[in-house]
Coordinates of C-alpha atoms and ligand atoms in Angstrom, one line a residue:
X1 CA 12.8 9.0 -7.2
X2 CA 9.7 10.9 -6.0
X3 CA 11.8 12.8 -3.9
X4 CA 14.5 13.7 -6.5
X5 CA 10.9 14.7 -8.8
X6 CA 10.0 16.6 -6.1
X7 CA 12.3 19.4 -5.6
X8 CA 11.6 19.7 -9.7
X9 CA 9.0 22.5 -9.6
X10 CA 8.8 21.9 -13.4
X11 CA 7.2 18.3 -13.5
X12 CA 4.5 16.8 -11.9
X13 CA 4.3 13.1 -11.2
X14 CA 2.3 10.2 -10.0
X15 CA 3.7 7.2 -7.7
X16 CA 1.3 4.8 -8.4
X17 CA 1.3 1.7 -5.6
X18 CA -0.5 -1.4 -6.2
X19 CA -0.9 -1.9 -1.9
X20 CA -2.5 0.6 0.7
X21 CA 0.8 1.9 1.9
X22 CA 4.6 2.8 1.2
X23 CA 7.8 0.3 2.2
X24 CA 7.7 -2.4 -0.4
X25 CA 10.3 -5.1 0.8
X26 CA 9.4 -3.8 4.6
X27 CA 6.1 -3.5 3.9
X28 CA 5.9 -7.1 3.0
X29 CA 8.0 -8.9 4.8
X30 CA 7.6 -9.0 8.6
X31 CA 9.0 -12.4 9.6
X32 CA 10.4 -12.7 13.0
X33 CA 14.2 -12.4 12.7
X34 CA 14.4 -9.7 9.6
X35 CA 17.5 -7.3 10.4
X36 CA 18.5 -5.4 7.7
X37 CA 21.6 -7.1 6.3
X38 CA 24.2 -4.1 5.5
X39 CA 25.0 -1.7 7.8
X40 CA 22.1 0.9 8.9
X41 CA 23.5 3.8 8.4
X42 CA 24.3 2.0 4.4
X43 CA 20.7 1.8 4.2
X44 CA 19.4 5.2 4.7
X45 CA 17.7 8.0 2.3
X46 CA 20.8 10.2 1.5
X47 CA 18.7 13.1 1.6
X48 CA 17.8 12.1 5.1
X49 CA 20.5 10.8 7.8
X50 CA 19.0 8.7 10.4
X51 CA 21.3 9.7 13.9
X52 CA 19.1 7.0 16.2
X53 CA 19.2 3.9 14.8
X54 CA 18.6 1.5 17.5
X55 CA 21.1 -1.2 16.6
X56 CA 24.1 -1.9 13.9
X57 CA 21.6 -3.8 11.5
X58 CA 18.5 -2.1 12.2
X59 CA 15.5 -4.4 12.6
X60 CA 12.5 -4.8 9.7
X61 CA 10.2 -2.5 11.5
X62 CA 12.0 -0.1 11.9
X63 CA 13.4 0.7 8.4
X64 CA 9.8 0.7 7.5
X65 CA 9.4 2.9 10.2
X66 CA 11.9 5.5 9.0
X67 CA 10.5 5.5 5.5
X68 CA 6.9 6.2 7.0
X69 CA 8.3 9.1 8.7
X70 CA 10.3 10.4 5.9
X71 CA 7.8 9.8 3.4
X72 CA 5.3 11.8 5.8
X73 CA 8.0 14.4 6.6
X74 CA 8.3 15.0 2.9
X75 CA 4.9 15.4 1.6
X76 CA 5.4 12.2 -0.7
X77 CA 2.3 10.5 0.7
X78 CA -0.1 13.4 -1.5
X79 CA 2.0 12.2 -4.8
X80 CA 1.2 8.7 -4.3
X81 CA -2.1 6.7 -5.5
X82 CA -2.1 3.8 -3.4
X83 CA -4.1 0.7 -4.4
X84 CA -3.7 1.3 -7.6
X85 CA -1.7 -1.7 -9.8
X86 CA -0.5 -0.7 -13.2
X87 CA -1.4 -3.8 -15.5
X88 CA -0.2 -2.4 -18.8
X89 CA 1.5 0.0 -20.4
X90 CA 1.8 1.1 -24.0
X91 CA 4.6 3.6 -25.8
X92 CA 2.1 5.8 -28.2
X93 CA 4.0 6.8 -31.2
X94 CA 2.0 9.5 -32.6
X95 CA 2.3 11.3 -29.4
X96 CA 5.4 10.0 -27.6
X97 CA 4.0 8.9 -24.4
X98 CA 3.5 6.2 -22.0
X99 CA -0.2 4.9 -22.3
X100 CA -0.6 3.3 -18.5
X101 CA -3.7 1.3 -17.4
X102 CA -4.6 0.4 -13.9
X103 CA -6.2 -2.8 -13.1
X104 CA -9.1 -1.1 -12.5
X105 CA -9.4 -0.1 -16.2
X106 CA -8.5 3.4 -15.5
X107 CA -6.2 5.3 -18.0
X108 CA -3.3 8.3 -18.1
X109 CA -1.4 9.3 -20.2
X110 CA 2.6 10.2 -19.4
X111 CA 5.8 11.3 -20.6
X112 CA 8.4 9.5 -18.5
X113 CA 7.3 5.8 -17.1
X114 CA 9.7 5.0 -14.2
X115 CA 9.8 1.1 -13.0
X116 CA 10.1 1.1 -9.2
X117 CA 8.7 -2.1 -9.1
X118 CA 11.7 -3.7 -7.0
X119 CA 13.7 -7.1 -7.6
X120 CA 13.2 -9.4 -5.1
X121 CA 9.0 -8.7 -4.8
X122 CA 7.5 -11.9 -6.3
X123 CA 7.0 -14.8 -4.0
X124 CA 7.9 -18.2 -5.1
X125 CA 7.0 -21.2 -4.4
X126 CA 8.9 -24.6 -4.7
X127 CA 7.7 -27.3 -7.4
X128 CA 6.7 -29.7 -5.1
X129 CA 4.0 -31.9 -5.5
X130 CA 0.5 -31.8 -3.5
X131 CA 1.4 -28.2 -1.8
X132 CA -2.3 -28.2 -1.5
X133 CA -2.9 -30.9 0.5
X134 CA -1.3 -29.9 3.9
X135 CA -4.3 -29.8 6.3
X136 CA -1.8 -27.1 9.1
X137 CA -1.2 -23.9 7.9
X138 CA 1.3 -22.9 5.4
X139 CA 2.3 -19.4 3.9
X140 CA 5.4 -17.8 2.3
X141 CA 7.9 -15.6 4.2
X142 CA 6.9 -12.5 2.6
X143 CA 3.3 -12.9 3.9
X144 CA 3.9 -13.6 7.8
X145 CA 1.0 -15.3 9.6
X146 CA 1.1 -13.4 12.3
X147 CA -2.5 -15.2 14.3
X148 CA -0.2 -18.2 14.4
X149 CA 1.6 -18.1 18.2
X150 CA 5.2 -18.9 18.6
X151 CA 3.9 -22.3 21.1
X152 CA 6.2 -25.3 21.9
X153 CA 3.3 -27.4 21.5
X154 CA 3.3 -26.1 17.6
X155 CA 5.4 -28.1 15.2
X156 CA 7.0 -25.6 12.6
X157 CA 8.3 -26.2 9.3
X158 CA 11.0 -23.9 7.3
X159 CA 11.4 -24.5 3.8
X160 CA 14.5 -23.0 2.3
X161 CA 18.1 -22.2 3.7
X162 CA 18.7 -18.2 1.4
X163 CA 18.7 -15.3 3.5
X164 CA 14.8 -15.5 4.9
X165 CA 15.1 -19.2 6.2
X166 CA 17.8 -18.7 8.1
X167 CA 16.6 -15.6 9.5
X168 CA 13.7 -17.3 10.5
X169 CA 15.0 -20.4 11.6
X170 CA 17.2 -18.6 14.1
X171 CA 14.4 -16.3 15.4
X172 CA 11.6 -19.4 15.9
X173 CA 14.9 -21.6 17.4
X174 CA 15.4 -19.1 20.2
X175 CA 11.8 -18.3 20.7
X176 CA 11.9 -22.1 22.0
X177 CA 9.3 -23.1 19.2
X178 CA 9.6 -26.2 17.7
X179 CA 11.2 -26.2 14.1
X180 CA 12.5 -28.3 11.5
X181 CA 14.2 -26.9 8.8
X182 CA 14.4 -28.3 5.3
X183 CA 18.0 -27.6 4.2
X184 CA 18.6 -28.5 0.4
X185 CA 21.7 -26.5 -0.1
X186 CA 23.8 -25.4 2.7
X187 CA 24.8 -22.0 2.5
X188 CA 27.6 -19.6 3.8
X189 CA 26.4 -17.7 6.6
X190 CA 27.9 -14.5 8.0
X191 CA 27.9 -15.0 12.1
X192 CA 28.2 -11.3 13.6
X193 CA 27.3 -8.8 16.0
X194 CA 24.3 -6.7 15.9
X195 CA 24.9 -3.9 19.3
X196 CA 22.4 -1.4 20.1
X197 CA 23.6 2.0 19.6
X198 CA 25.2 3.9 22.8
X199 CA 23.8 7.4 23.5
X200 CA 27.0 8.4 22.4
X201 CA 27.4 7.3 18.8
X202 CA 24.4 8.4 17.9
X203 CA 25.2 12.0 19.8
X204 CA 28.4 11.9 17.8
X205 CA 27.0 11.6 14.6
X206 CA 25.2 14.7 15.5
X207 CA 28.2 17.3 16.3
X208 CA 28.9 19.1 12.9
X209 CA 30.7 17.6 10.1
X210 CA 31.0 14.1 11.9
X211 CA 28.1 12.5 9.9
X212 CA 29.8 13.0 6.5
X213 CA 33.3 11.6 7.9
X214 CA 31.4 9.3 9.0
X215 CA 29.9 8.4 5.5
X216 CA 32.9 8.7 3.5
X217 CA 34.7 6.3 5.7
X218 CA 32.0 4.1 5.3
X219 CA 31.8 4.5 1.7
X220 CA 36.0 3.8 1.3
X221 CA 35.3 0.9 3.5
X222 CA 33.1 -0.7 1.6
X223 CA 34.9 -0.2 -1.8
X224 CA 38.4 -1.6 -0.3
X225 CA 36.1 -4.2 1.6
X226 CA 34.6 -5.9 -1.6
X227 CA 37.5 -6.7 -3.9
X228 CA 37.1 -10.6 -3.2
X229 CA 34.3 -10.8 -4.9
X230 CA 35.8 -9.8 -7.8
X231 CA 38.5 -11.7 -8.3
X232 CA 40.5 -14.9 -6.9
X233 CA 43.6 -14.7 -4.3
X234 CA 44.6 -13.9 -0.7
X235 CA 41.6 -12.0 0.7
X236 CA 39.1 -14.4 -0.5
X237 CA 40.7 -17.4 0.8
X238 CA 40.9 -15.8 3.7
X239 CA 37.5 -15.1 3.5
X240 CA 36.7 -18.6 3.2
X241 CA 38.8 -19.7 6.0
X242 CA 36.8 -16.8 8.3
X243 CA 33.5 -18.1 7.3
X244 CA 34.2 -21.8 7.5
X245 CA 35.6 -21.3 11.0
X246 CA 31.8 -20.2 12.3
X247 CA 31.1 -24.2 11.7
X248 CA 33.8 -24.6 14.2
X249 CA 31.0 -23.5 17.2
X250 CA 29.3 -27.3 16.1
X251 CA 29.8 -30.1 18.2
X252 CA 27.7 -32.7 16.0
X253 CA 30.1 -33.6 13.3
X254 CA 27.2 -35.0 11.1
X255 CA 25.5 -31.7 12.0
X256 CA 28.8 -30.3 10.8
X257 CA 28.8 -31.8 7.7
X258 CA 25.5 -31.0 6.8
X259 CA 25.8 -27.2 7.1
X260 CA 29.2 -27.0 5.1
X261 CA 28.9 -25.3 1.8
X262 CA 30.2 -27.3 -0.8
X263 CA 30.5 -24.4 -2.8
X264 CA 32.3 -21.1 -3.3
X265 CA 32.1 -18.2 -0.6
X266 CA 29.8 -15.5 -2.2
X267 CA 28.0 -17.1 -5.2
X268 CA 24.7 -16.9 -3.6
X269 CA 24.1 -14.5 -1.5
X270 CA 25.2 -14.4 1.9
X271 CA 22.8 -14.9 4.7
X272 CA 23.5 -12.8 8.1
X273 CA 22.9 -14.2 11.3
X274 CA 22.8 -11.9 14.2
X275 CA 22.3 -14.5 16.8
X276 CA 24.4 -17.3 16.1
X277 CA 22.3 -19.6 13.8
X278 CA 24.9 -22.3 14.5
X279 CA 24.2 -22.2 17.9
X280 CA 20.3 -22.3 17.4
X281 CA 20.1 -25.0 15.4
X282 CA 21.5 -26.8 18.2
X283 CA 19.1 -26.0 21.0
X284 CA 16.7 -29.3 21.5
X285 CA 13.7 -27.8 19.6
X286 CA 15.4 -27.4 16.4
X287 CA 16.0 -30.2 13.6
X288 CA 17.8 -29.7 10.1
X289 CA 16.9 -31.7 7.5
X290 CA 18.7 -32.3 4.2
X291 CA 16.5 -35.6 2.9
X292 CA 15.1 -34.7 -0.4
X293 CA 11.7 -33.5 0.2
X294 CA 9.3 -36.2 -2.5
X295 CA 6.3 -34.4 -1.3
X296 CA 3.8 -32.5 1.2
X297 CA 1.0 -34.6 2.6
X298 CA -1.8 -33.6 4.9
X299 CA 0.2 -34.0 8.0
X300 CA 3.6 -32.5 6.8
X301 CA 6.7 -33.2 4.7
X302 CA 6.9 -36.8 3.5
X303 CA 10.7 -37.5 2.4
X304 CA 12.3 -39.2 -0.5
X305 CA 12.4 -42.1 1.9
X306 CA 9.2 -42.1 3.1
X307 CA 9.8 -40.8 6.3
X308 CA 7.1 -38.0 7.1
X309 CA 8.0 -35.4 9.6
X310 CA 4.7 -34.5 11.0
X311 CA 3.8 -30.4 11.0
X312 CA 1.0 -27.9 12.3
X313 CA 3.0 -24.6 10.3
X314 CA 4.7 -24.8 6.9
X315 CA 6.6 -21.7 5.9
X316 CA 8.2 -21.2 2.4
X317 CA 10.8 -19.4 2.7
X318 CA 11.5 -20.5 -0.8
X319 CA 12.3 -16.5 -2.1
X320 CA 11.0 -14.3 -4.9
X321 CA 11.4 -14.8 -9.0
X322 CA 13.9 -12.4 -9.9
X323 CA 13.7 -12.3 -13.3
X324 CA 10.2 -11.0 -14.1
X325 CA 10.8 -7.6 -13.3
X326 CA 7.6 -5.4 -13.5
X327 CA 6.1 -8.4 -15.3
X328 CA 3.3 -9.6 -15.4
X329 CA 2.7 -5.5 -16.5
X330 CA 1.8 -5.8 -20.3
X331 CA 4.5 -3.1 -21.4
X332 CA 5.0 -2.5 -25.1
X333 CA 7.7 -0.3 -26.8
X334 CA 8.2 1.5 -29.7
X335 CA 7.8 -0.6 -32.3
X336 CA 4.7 -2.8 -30.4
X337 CA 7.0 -5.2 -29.4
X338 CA 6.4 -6.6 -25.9
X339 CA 9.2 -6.5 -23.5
X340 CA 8.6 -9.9 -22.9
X341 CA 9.6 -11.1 -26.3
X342 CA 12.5 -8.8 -25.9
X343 CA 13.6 -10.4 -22.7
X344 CA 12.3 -13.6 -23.8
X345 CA 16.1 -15.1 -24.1
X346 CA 17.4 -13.4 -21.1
X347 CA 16.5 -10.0 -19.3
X348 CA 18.8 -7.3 -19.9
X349 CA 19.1 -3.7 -20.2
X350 CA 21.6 -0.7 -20.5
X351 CA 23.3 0.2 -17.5
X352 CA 20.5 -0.7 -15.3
X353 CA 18.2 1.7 -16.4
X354 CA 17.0 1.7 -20.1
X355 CA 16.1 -1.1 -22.9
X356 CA 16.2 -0.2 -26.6
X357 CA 13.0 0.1 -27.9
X358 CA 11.3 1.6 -24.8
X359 CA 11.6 5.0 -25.6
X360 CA 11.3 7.6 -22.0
X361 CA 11.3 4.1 -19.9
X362 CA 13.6 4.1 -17.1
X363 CA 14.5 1.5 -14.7
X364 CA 15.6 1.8 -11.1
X365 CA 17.4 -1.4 -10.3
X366 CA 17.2 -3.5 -13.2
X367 CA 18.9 -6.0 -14.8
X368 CA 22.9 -5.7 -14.0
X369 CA 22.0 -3.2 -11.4
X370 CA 24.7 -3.6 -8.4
X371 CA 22.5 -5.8 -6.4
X372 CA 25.9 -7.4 -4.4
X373 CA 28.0 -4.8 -4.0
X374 CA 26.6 -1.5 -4.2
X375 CA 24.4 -0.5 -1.5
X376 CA 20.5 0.3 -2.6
X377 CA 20.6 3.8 -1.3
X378 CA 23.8 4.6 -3.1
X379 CA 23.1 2.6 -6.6
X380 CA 19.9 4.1 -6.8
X381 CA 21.3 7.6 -6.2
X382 CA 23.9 7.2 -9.0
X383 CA 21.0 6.0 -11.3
X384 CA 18.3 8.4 -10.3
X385 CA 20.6 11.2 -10.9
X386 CA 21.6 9.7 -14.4
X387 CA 17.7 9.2 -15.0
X388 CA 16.9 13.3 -14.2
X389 CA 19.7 13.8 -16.9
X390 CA 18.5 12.1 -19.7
X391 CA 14.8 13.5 -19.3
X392 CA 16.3 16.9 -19.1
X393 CA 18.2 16.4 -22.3
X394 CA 14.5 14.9 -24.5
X395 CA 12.7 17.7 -23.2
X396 CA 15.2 20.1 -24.7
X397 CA 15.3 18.9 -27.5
X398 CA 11.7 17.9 -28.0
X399 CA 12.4 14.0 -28.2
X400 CA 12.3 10.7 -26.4
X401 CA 15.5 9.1 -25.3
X402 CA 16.1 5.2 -25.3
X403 CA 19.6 3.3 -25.3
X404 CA 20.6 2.1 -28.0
X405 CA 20.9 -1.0 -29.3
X406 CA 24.8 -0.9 -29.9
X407 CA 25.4 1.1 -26.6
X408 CA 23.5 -2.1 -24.5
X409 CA 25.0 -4.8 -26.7
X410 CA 28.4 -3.0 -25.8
X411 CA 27.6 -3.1 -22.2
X412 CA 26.7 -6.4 -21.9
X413 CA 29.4 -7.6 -23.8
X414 CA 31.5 -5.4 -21.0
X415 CA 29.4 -7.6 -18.1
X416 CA 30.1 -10.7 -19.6
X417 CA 34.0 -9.9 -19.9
X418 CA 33.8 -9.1 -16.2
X419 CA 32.3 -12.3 -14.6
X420 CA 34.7 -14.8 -15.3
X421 CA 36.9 -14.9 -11.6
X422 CA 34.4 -13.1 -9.9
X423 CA 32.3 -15.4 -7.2
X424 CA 28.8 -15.0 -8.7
X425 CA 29.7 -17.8 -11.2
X426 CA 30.3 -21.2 -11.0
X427 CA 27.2 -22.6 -8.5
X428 CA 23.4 -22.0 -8.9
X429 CA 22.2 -18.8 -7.8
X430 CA 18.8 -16.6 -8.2
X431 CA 21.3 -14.0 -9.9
X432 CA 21.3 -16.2 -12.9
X433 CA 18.7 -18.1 -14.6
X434 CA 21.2 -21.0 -15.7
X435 CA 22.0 -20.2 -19.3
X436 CA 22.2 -15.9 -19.6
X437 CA 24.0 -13.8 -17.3
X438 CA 23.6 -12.9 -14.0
X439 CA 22.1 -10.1 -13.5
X440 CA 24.2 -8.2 -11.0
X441 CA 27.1 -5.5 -11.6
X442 CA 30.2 -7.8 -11.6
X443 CA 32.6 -4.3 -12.0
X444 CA 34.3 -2.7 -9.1
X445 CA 31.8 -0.4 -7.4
X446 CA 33.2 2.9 -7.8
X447 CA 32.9 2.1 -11.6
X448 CA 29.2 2.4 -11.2
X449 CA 29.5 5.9 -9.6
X450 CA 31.7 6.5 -12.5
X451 CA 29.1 5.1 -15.3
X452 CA 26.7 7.4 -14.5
X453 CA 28.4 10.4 -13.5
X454 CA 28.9 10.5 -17.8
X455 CA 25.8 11.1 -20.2
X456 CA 27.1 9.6 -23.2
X457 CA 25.0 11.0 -25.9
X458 CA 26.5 8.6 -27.7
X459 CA 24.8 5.8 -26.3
X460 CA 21.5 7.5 -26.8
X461 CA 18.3 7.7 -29.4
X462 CA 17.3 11.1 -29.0
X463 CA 14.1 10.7 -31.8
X464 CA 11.3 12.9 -32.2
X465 CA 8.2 10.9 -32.0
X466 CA 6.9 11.2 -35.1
X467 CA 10.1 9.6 -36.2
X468 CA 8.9 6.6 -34.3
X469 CA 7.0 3.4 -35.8
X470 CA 4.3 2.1 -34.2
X471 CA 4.1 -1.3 -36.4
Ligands
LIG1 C1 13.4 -10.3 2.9 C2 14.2 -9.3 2.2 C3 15.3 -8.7 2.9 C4 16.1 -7.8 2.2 N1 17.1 -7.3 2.9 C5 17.9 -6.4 2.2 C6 19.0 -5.9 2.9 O1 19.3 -6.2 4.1 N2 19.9 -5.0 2.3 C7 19.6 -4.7 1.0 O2 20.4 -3.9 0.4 N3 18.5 -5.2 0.3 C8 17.7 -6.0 0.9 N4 16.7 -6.5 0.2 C9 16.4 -6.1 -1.1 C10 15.3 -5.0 -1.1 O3 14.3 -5.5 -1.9 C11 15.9 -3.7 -1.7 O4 16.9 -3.3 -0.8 C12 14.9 -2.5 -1.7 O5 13.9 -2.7 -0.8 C13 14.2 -2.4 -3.1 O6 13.4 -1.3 -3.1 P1 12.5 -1.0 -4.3 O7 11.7 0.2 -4.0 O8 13.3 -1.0 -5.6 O9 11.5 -2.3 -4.4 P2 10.4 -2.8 -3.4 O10 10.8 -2.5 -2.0 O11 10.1 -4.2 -3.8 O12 9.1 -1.9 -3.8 C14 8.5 -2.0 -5.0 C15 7.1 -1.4 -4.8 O13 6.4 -1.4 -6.1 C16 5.1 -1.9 -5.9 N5 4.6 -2.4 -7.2 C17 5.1 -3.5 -7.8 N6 4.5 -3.7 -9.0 C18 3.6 -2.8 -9.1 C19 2.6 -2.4 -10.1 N7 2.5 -3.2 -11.3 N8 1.8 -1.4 -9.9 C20 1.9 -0.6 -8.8 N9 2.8 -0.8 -7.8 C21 3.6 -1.9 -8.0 C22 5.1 -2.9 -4.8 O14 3.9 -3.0 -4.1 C23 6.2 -2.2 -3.9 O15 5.6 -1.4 -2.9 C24 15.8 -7.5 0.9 C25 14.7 -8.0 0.2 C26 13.9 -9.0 0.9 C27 12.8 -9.6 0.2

């Protein structure tokens, strides 16, 4: 987005960053084992092709890496306040802007409010009792202890089998540390190769016109690639079979039977393992467990049998609340409702981006943005573009633009047709909070090129801002 705002000599803006520096997710998480888990060259700035990425599925530290450099390269860093959290913000009717205060208690005053505020960026923890008490040290995935050596003499804990536990599991397995992982679902998990680069793919992405073949094939690829999700039949069976035949690599048939899904391929999503998690948690130093955990005690993880397993490092790799949004942020609309009465059912919006009532607000990534299917890069692109649109069209006609409400109902009601047959329903997943609807694009991706490549006045309050209550 700042870059996009950027190139627009007519606006200014402000990136306002609650930490001291830019990279979000890769920022924050710096577990051992974090590979990026689509293709690099799927997760790069359009703007800005990356020719040298080390590996297939780059690692964490180097995606954050590449956004240092482009940030710098770019002169985003001099738009950017860092330490700086917004707590609230506030639609003004009489003037038709965004009121935004700092948690400081600092003030200013804007016409557009963009939410950046990512999706998976709020650690949780587990609800289980006497977290407290553990007398070893314990911390969330997202915040890495990285004092803490990787010693065999250590006894390590993983809490959690989503995409982080297994990640980590894997890394600490072959570091020869001593882990047990508490496994209360067993998930799908995609075994696959992660090469390094060869001087001549990345010197062939360089000779003229190769990068964009390159891209589009990519692009095609993943389109064709991702119709099992959608709906039932050949190719997701044989998907199934594909994924249940990684198991086959484990001799222990209890161990066997303890890893195998018991669900549908795809509902949650799918953990990648670059260096054969089945065959890590094999190696001596490595333990799954699958007793209910009954609660954490000062020397580890007692079990619903009273068996304790006995720990010196507890990690919760227990993931992030993905339903909050840029909560806890105080934002009030139009009419002084709070978008947390709004969203106090379920969260929703219009196409991603916008929520009636919030006049010149604009999400990137929000609910039933393409968070399965789509890559980031690529979803943002179609919604950042759509985004640059609309605030072109209320500053030509002197207004604010919000959905509205019939336009969102209409879209949700075209989400909801969607889902049934796709895999995201039918098993207990962070997409969904149990009773509304997931909050992912269920629609085949080139449909959300297609979404926003239209305006739609239609769809749109254009109001002048006087025309606005403030009740
Ligand atoms: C461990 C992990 C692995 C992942 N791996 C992949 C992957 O392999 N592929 C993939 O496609 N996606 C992956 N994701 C999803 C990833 O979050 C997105 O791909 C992407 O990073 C989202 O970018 P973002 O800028 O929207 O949000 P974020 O990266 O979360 O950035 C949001 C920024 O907003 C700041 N912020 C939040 N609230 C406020 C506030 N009130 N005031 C000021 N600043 C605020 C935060 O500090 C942060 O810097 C992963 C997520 C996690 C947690």
């Amino acid at each position: 987005m700042a870059e996009m705002l950027q190139r627009r000599a007519d606006i200014a803006f402000t990136v306002y960053e609650k930490a001291g520096e830019i990279g979000g997710t890769w920022r924050d998480n710096t577990y051992p084992g974090l590979f990026v888990d689509v293709l690099s060259r799927q997760y790069e700035f359009l703007f800005q092709p990356n020719y040298d990425w080390s590996r297939k599925y780059a690692p964490q530290a180097e995606i954050l890496a590449y956004m240092q450099k482009v940030a710098r390269e770019r002169g985003w860093y001099r738009h950017i306040r860092f330490n700086t959290e917004i707590v609230a913000a506030r639609f003004e009717a009489g003037t038709g802007k965004w009121l935004l205060k700092t948690a400081t208690g600092e003030t200013d005053t804007v016409d557009f409010f963009v939410v950046a505020t990512g999706f998976l960026a709020k650690p949780t923890y587990p609800d289980i009792e006497a977290r407290e008490s553990f007398a070893g040290r314990a911390f969330h995935s997202a915040r890495w202890d990285h004092s803490i050596p990787y010693d065999n003499r250590l006894r390590w804990g993983v809490i959690g089998s989503g995409c982080s536990g297994i990640q980590i599991t894997e890394a600490l397995a072959w570091k020869n540390v001593n882990v047990t992982q508490f496994v209360r679902r067993p998930q799908w998990i995609h075994i696959r190769e992660n090469p390094h680069a060869t001087w001549w793919e990345r010197m062939k992405l360089r000779l003229p016109g190769q990068y964009q073949k390159r891209q589009r094939e990519l692009w095609n690829f993943i389109i064709a690639g991702d119709a099992w999700r959608l709906r039932p039949g050949p190719e997701r069976e044989a998907m199934e079979r594909e994924y249940r035949s990684y198991l086959d690599v484990i001799r222990d048939p209890v161990l066997k039977q303890k890893l195998t899904p018991t669900y549908h391929l795809g509902c949650t999503r799918i953990p990648k393992s670059d260096q054969n998690y089945y065959e890590a948690v094999q190696r001596p130093n490595v333990a799954i467990e699958t007793r209910k955990i009954a609660r954490i005690v000062p020397e580890g993880v007692a079990l619903g049998d009273g068996t304790v397993i006995a720990l010196d490092v507890l990690v919760y790799a227990t993931g992030f609340d993905t339903h909050t949004y840029m909560r806890p942020m105080q934002v009030i609309g139009s009419n002084g409702v709070s978008i947390d009465e709004v969203w106090k059912e379920n969260v929703f919006s219009y196409g991603g981006v916008g929520v009636p009532g919030f006049p010149n607000m604009f999400l990137l990534y929000g609910p039933f943005a393409p968070l399965n299917n789509v890559p980031v890069p690529i979803g943002l692109e179609h919604e950042i573009n759509y985004i640059l649109r609309l605030m072109d069209e209320a500053r030509r006609r002197g207004a604010t633009v919000a959905p509205t409400a019939e336009a969102t109902e209409r879209f949700r009601a075209r989400i909801r047709a969607a889902l049934p047959g796709t895999v995201w329903v039918g098993c207990k997943n962070w997409y969904s909070d149990g009773e509304g609807t997931p909050i992912l694009w269920p629609l085949p991706q080139d449909q959300h090129a297609d979404f926003f490549a239209e305006t739609r006045l239609d769809d749109l309050d254009f109001l002048p801002s006087s025309q606005i209550s403030s009740s």
